[in-house]
Coordinates of C-alpha atoms in Angstrom, one line a residue:
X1 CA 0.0 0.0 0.0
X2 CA 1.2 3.7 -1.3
X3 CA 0.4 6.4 1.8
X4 CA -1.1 9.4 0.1
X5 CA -0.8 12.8 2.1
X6 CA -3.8 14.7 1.0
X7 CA -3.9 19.0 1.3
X8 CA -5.4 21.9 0.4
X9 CA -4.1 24.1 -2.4
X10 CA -4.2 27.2 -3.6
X11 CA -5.8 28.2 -6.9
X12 CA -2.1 29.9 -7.4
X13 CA -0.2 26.8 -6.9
X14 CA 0.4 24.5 -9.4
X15 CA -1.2 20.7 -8.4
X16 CA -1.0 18.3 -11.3
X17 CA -3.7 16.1 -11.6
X18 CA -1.4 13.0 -11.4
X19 CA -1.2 14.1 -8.4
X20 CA -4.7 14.8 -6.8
X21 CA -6.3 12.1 -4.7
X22 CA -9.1 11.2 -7.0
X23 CA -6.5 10.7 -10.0
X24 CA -4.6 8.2 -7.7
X25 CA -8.2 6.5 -7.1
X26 CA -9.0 6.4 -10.4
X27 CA -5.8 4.5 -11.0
X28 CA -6.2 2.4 -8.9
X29 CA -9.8 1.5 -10.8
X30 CA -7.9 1.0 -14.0
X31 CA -5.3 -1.2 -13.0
X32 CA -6.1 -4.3 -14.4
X33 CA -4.5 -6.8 -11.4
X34 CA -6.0 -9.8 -10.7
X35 CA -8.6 -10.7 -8.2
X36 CA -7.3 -12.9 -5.0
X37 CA -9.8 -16.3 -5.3
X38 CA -10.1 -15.2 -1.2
X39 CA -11.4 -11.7 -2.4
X40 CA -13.7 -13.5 -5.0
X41 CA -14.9 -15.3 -2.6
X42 CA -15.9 -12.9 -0.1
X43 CA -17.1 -10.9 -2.9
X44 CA -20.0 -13.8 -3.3
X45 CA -20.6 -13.9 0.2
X46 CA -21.3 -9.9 0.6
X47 CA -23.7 -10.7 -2.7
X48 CA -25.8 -13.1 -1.6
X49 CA -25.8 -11.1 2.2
X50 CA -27.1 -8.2 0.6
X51 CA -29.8 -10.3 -1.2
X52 CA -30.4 -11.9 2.1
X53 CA -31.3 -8.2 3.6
X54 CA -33.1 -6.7 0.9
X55 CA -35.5 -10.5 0.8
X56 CA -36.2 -9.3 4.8
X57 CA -36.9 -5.6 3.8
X58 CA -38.5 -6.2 0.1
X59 CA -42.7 -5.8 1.4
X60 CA -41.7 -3.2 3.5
X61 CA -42.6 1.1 3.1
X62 CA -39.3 2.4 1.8
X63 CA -38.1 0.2 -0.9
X64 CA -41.5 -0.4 -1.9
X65 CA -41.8 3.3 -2.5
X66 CA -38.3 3.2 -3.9
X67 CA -38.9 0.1 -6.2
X68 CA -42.2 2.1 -7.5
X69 CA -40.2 5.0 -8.0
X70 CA -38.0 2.5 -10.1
X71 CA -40.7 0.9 -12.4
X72 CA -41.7 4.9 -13.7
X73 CA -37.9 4.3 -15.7
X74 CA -38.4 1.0 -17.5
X75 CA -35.5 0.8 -19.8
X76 CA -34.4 -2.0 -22.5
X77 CA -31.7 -3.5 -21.5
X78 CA -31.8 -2.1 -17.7
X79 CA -31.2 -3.7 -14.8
X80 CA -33.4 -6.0 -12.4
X81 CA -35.1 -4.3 -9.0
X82 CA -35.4 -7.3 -6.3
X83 CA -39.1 -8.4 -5.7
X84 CA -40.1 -7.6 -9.6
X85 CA -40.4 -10.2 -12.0
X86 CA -36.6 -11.0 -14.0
X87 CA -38.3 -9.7 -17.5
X88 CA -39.1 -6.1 -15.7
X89 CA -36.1 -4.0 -15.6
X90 CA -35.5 -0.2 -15.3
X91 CA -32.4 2.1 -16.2
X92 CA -29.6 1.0 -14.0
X93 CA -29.4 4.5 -11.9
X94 CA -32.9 3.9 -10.7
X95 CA -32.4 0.1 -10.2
X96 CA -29.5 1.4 -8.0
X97 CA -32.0 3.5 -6.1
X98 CA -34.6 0.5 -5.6
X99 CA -32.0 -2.2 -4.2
X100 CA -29.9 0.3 -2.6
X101 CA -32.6 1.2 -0.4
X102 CA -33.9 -2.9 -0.3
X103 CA -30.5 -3.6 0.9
X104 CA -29.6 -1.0 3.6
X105 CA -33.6 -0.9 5.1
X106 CA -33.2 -3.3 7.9
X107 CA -29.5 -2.0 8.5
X108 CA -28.1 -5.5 8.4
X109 CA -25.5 -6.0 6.0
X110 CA -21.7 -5.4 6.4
X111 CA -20.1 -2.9 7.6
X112 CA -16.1 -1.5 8.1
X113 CA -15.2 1.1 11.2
X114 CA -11.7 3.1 11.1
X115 CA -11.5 6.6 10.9
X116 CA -14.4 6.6 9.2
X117 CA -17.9 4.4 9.3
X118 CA -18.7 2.7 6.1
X119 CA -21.7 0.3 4.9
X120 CA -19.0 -0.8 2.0
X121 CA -22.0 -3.4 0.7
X122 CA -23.8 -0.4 -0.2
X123 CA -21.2 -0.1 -3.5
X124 CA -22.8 -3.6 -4.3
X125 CA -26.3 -2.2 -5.9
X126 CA -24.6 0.7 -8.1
X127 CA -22.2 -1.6 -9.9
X128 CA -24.5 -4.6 -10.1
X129 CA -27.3 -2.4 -11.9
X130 CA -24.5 -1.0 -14.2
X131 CA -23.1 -4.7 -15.4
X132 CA -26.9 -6.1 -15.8
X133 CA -27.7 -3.6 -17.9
X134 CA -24.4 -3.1 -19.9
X135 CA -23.8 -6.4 -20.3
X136 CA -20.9 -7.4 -18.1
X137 CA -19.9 -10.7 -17.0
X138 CA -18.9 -12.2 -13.5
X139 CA -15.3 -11.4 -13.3
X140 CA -15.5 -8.4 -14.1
X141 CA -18.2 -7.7 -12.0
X142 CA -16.1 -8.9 -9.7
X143 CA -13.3 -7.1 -10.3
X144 CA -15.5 -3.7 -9.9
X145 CA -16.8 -4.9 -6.5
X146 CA -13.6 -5.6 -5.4
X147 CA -12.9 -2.0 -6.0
X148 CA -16.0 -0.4 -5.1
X149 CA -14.8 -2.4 -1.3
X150 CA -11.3 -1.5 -1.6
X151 CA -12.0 2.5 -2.2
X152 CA -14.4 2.8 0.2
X153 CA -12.1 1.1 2.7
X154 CA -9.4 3.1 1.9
X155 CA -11.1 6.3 2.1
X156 CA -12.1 5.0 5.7
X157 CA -9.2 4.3 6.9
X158 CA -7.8 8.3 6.2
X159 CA -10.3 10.7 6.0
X160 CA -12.6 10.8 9.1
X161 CA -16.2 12.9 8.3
X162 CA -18.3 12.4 11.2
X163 CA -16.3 14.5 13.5
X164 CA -17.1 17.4 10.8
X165 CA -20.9 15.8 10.8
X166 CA -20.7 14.7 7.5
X167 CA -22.6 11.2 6.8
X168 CA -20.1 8.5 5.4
X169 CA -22.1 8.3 2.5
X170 CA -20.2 11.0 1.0
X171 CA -17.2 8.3 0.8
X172 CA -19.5 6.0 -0.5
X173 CA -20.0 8.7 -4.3
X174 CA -16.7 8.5 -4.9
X175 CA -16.1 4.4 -4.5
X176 CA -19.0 3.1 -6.3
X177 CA -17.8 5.9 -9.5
X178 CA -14.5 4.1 -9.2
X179 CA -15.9 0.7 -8.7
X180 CA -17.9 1.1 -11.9
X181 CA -15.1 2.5 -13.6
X182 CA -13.2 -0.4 -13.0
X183 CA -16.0 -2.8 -14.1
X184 CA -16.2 -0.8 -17.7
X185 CA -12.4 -0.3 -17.9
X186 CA -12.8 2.8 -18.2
X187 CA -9.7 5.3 -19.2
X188 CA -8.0 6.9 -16.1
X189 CA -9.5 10.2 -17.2
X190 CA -13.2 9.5 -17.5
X191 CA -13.2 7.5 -13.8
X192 CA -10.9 10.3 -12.2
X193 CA -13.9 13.1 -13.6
X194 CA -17.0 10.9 -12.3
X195 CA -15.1 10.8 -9.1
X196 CA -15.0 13.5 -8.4
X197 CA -18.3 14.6 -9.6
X198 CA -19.7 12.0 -7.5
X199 CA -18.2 12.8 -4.3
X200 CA -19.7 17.0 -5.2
X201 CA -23.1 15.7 -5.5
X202 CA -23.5 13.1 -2.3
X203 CA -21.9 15.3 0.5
X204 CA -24.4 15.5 3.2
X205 CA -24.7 16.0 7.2
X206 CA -25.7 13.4 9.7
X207 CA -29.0 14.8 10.5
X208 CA -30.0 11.8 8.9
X209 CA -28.6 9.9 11.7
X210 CA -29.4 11.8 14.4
X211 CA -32.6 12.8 16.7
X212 CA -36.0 11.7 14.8
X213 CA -34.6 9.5 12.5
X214 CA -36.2 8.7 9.5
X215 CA -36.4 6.4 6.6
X216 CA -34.0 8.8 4.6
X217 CA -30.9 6.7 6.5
X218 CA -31.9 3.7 4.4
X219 CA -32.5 6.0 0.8
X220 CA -29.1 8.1 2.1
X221 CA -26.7 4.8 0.5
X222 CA -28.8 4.5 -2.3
X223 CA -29.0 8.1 -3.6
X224 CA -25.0 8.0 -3.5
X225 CA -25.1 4.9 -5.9
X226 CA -27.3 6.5 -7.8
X227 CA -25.1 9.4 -8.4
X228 CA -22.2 7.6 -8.8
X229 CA -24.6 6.3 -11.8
X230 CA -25.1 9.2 -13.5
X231 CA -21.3 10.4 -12.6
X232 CA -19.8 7.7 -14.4
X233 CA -23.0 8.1 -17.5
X234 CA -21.8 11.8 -17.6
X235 CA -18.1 11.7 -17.6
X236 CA -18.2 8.8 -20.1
X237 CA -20.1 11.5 -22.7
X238 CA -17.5 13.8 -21.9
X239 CA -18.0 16.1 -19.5
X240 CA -16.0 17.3 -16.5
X241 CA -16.4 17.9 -12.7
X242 CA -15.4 20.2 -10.3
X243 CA -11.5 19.7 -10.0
X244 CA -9.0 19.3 -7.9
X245 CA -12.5 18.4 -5.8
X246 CA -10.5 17.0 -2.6
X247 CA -7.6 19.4 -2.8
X248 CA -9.1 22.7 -4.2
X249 CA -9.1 26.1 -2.5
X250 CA -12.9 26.0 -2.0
X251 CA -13.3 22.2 -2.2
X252 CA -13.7 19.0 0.1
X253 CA -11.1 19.4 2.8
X254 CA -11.1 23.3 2.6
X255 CA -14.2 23.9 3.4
X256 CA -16.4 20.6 4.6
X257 CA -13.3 19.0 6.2
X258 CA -10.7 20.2 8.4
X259 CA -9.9 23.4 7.1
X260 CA -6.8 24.8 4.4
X261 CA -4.2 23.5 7.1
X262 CA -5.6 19.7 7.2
X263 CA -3.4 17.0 6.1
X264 CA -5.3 13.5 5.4
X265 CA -3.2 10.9 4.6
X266 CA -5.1 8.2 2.2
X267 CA -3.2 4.3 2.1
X268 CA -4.3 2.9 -1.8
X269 CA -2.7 -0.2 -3.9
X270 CA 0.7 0.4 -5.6
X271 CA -0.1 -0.5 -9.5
X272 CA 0.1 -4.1 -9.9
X273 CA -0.7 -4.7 -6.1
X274 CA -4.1 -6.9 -5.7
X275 CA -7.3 -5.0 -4.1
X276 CA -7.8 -7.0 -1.0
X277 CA -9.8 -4.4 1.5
X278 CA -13.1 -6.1 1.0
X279 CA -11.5 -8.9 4.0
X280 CA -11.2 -6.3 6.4
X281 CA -14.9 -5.9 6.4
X282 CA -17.6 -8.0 8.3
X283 CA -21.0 -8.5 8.1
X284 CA -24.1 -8.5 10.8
X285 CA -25.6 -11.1 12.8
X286 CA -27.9 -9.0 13.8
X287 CA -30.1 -6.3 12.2
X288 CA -28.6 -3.0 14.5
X289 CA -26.0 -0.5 14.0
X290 CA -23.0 -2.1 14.1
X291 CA -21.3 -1.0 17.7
X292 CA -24.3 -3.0 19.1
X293 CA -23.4 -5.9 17.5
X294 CA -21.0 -7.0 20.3
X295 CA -23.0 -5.7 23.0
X296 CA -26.1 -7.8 22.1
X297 CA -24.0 -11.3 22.1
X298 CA -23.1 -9.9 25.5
X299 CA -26.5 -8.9 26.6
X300 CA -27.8 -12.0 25.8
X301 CA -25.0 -13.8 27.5
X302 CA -25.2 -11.6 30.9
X303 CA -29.0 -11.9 30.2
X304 CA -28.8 -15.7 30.9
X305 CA -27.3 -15.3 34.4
X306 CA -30.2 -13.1 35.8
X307 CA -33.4 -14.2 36.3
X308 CA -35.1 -11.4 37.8
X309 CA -34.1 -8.8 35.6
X310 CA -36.5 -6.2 37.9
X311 CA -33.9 -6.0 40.7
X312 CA -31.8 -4.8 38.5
X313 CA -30.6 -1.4 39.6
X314 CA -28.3 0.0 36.9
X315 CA -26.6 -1.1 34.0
X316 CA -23.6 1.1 32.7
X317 CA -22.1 0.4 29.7
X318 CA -18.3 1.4 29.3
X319 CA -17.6 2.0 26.0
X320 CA -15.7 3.4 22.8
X321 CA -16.2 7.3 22.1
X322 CA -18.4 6.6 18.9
X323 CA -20.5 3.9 20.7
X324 CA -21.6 6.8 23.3
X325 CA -21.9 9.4 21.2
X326 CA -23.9 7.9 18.5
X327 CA -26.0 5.3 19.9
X328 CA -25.5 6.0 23.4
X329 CA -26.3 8.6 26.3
X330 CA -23.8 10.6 25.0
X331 CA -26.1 11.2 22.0
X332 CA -28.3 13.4 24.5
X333 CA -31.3 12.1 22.3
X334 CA -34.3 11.7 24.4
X335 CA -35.4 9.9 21.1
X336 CA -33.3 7.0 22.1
X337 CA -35.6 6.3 25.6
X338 CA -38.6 6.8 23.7
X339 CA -40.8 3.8 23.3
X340 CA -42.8 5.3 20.4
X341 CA -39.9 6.1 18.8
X342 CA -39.1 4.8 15.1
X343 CA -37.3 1.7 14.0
X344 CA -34.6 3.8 12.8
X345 CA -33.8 5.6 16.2
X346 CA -34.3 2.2 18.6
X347 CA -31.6 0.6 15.7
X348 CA -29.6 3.8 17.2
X349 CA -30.1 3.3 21.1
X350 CA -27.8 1.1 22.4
X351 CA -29.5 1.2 25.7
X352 CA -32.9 -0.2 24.0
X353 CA -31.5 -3.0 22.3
X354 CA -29.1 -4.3 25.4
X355 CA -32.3 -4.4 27.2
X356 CA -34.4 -6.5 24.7
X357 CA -31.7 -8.4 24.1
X358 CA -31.2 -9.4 27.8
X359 CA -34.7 -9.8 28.2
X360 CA -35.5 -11.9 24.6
X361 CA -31.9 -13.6 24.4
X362 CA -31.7 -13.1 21.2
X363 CA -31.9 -10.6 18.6
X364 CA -34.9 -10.7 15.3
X365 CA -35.0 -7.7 13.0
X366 CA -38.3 -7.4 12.9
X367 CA -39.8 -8.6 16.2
X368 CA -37.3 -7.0 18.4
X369 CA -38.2 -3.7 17.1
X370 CA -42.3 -4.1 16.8
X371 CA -44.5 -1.3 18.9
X372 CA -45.5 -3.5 21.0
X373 CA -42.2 -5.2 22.3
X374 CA -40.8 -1.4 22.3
X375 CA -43.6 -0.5 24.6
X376 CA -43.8 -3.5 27.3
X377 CA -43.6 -2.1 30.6
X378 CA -41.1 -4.1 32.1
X379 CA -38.4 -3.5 29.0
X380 CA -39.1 0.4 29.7
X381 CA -38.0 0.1 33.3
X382 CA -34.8 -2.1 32.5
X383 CA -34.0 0.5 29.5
X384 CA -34.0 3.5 31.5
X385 CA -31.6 1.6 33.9
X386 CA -28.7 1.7 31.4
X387 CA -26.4 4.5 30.7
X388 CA -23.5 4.5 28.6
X389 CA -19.7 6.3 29.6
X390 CA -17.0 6.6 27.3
X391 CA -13.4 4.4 28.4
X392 CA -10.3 5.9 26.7
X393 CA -9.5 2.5 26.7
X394 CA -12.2 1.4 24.1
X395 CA -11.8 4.4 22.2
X396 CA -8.2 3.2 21.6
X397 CA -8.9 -0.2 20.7
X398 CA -12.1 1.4 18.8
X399 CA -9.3 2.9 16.5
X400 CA -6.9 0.7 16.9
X401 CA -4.9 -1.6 13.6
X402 CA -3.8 -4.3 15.2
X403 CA -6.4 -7.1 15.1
X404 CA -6.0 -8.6 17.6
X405 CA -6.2 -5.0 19.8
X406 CA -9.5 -3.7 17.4
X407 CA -12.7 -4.3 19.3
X408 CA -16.2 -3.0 18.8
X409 CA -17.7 -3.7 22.1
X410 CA -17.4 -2.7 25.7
X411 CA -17.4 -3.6 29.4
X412 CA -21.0 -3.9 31.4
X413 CA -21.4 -3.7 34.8
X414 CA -25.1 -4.9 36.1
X415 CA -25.5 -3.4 39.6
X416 CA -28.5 -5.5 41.7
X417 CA -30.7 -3.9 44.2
X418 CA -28.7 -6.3 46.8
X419 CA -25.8 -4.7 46.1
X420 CA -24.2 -7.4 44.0
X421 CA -22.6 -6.8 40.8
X422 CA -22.7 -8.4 37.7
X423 CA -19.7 -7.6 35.0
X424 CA -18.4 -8.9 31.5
X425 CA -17.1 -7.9 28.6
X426 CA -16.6 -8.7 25.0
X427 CA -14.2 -6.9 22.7
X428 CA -16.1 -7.9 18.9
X429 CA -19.3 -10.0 17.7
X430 CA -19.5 -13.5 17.9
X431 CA -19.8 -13.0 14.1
X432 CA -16.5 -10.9 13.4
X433 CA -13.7 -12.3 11.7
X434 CA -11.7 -12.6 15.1
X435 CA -14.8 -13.4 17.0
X436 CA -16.0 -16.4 18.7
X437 CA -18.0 -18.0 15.4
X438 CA -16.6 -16.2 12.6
X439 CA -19.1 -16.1 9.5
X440 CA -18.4 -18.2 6.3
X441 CA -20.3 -19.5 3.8
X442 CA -22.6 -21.8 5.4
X443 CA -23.4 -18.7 7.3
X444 CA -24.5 -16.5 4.6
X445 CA -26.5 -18.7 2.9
X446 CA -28.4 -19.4 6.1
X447 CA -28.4 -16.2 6.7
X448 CA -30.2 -15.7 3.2
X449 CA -32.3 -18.8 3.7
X450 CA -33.8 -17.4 7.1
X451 CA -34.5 -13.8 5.9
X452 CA -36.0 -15.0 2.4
X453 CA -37.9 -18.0 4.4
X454 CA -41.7 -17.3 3.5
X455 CA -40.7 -14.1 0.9
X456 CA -38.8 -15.7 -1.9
X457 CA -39.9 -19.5 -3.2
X458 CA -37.8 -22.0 -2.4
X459 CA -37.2 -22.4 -6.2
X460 CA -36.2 -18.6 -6.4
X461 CA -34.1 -19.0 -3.4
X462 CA -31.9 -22.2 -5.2
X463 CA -31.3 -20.1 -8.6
X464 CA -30.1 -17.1 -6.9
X465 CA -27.9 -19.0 -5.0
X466 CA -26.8 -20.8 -7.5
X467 CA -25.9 -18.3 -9.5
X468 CA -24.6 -16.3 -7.0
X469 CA -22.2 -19.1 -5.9
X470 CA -20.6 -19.5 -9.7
X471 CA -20.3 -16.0 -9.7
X472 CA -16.7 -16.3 -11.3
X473 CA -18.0 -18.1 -14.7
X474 CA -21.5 -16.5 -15.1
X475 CA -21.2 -14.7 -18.6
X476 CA -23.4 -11.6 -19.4
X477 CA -26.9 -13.4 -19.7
X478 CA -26.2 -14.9 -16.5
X479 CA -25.4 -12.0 -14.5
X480 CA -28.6 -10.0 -15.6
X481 CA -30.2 -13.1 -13.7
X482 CA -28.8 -12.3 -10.7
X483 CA -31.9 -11.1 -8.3
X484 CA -35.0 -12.6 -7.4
X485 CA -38.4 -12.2 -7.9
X486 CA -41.2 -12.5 -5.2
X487 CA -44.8 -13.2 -6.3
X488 CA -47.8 -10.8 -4.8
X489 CA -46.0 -7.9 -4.6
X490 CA -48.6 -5.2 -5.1
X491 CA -48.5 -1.2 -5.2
X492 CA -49.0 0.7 -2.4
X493 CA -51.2 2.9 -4.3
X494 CA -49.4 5.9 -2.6
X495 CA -49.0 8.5 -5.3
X496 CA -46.3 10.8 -6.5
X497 CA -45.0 13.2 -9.0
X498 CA -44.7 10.2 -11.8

């Protein structure tokens, strides 16, 4: 890997584009190295666990409205939207939209945490629409994946946004262009313009994350792939984009990031040097934001050794920086206590689901979340119990390289009415790659069989997968196959502009 220093420059000073950030990205999309079979692999896997998520989510309000949205652009060839019939298929930027939203809804597909927060399965939906509808076979579809993951990664790993409150989506513009870009082999040129177009049109803040939080964090993803669409459509016709749009005296860093003085450094592959950043992702067991991952194989573990969970008389949850902040006390959301609050915001309290979770034992991503099992009394009183603190100590690990050092979790300490206490920890999911049952394949095709159980046919369910699973010799034909179709899907009848 090549360490990039990224900086502001004057409009006086003389920055070659060779050497701008989104140049060096756009390199790296047109290098043709070959894909690792480990990173093929795991490229299936994130495949069939986003079709896994967006089976759960396909009946429900958003990407219904999205996938309606979707049929008003029918295009010849297109691309398929998940739930429609195979022979229906829309221009790929609005099939983007559809199964971006189908796949992010339930927030329960994979996820990377560095300096930055990623969904890097989001890039899936963008680059998949673009192949089905121009034709593209499975290694090269792979091979665009592959970067879409390694970008986005990268991107992570140097350039934090949050701290400036801007959503992580606005990494995602910029890695689905390049991830597309590699799947077209597209010149240097064209991928370095949609780049950067890409990443000027899907900057955002993290209101959509924060307070009453609405369906919009599921569309957020899906908008970016969407413009990364039309980026790539654009630039390929010709046209240009706000440049240097990182490095420019009114652009990215300047003025949404840091400030003129910032220096970001951004780690990308050397030319010839295989795109491997998809394995440091990992997927969800369960359907929550990703810091509670951890904390609900612990609640349910801590859960087991308490029978009368009323005598409980606090729970404090001793945590990384981001875990407070974000879906803990530190939030200072009074959204987050709320019973009545919306799926979205409970998927953001950390104190909500540790309290289900030690009640239920277990974790469903509907069920857990319904009115009724947000309201019951009794989960009301042990939710209010639990506070969360910030340890310097989890913050570091939070950040940390070293895997065996990284965790994701935290330490709880149960205090009882009695004056006993009650304390465990768990530094990353059951499900992480360094956790106690790392997932493999077996996993996400259960994982897919459980969500698409009563949605998708059996029959359905067996093609996709078997398509899905010879992803590396499917040719053209094939690959526009590759979605699923769900019978009784009907229209909402909710009305719009189209």
């Amino acid at each position: 890997m090549i360490n990039h220093e990224v900086r502001t420059y004057k409009s006086s000073e003389d920055l070659p584009r060779e050497e701008q950030l989104a140049w060096k990205i756009a390199e790296v999309a047109s290098d043709p190295v070959a894909v690792d079979a480990d990173v093929t692999d795991m490229v299936i896997n994130r495949i069939i666990d986003n079709a896994s998520v967006a089976a759960a989510s396909v009946r429900r309000g958003a990407p219904t409205h999205a996938r309606e949205q979707a049929q008003t652009h029918p295009t010849k060839p297109g691309a398929p939207v998940f739930g429609l019939q195979l022979s229906e298929r829309v221009s790929p930027e609005w099939a983007a939209w559809a199964n971006g939203v189908a796949v992010r809804e339930l927030d329960f597909h994979d996820t990377f945490l560095a300096k930055e927060y990623s969904h890097p399965g989001d890039n899936i939906p963008p680059i998949l629409a673009v192949a089905q509808h121009a034709g593209i076979g499975g290694k090269d579809l792979i091979n665009g994946i592959a970067t879409g993951y390694e970008i986005q990664v990268d991107l992570a790993k140097g350039i934090c946004l949050h701290e400036h409150k801007i959503d992580h989506v606005a990494h995602l513009g910029p890695s689905a262009a390049a991830g597309i870009g590699a799947l077209l082999h597209l010149p240097t040129e064209v991928t370095f313009q949609a780049i950067q177009q890409a990443l000027h049109v899907t900057t955002a803040t993290r209101q959509s994350r924060k307070g009453e939080i609405s369906t919009w964090k599921a569309h957020a993803p899906a908008f970016a792939g969407k413009m990364a669409v039309e980026a790539v459509d654009r630039a390929m016709r010709g046209e240009g984009a706000p440049s240097p749009i990182y490095e420019g005296e009114d652009g990215f860093i300047a003025w949404i990031l840091s400030g003129p003085e910032a220096r970001y450094t951004v780690p990308l592959p050397g030319r010839g040097e295989a795109k491997r950043a998809i394995l440091d992702t990992y997927t969800k067991e369960h359907s929550a934001e990703y810091q509670a991952q951890a904390l609900i194989d612990l609640a349910r573990r801590m859960g087991a050794q308490i029978e009368d969970k009323s005598k409980i008389r606090k729970i404090t949850i001793h945590t990384s920086h981001h875990t407070h902040n974000v879906i803990g006390t530190g939030a200072n959301d009074p959204q987050k206590m709320d019973p009545k609050a919306s799926r979205e915001t409970l998927d953001h309290s950390i104190m909500y689901i540790f309290a289900v979770a030690m009640e239920d034992q277990g974790w469903h991503h509907e069920k857990s979340y319904a009115p009724e099992r947000a309201g019951r009394p009794e989960t009301v009183e042990l939710w209010r119990k639990i506070v969360t603190t910030e340890d310097p100590e989890w913050t570091r690990r939070y950040h940390s390289t070293d895997p065996d050092e990284i965790a994701f979790g935290g330490r709880v300490v149960v205090e009882m009415e009695d004056g006993s206490v009650i304390e465990d920890q768990i530094a990353v999911a059951d499900a992480h790659p360094h956790g106690a049952r790392p997932f493999a394949r077996a996993n996400y095709v259960e994982k897919f069989r459980t969500l698409a159980d009563g949605i998708v046919s059996d029959v359905e369910q067996d093609r996709f997968l078997d398509l899905a699973q010879n992803l590396e010799n499917l040719g053209a034909d094939d690959v526009a196959q590759l979605s699923f179709a769900v019978d009784g899907l009907e229209h909402t009848g909710s009305k719009g502009i189209f």
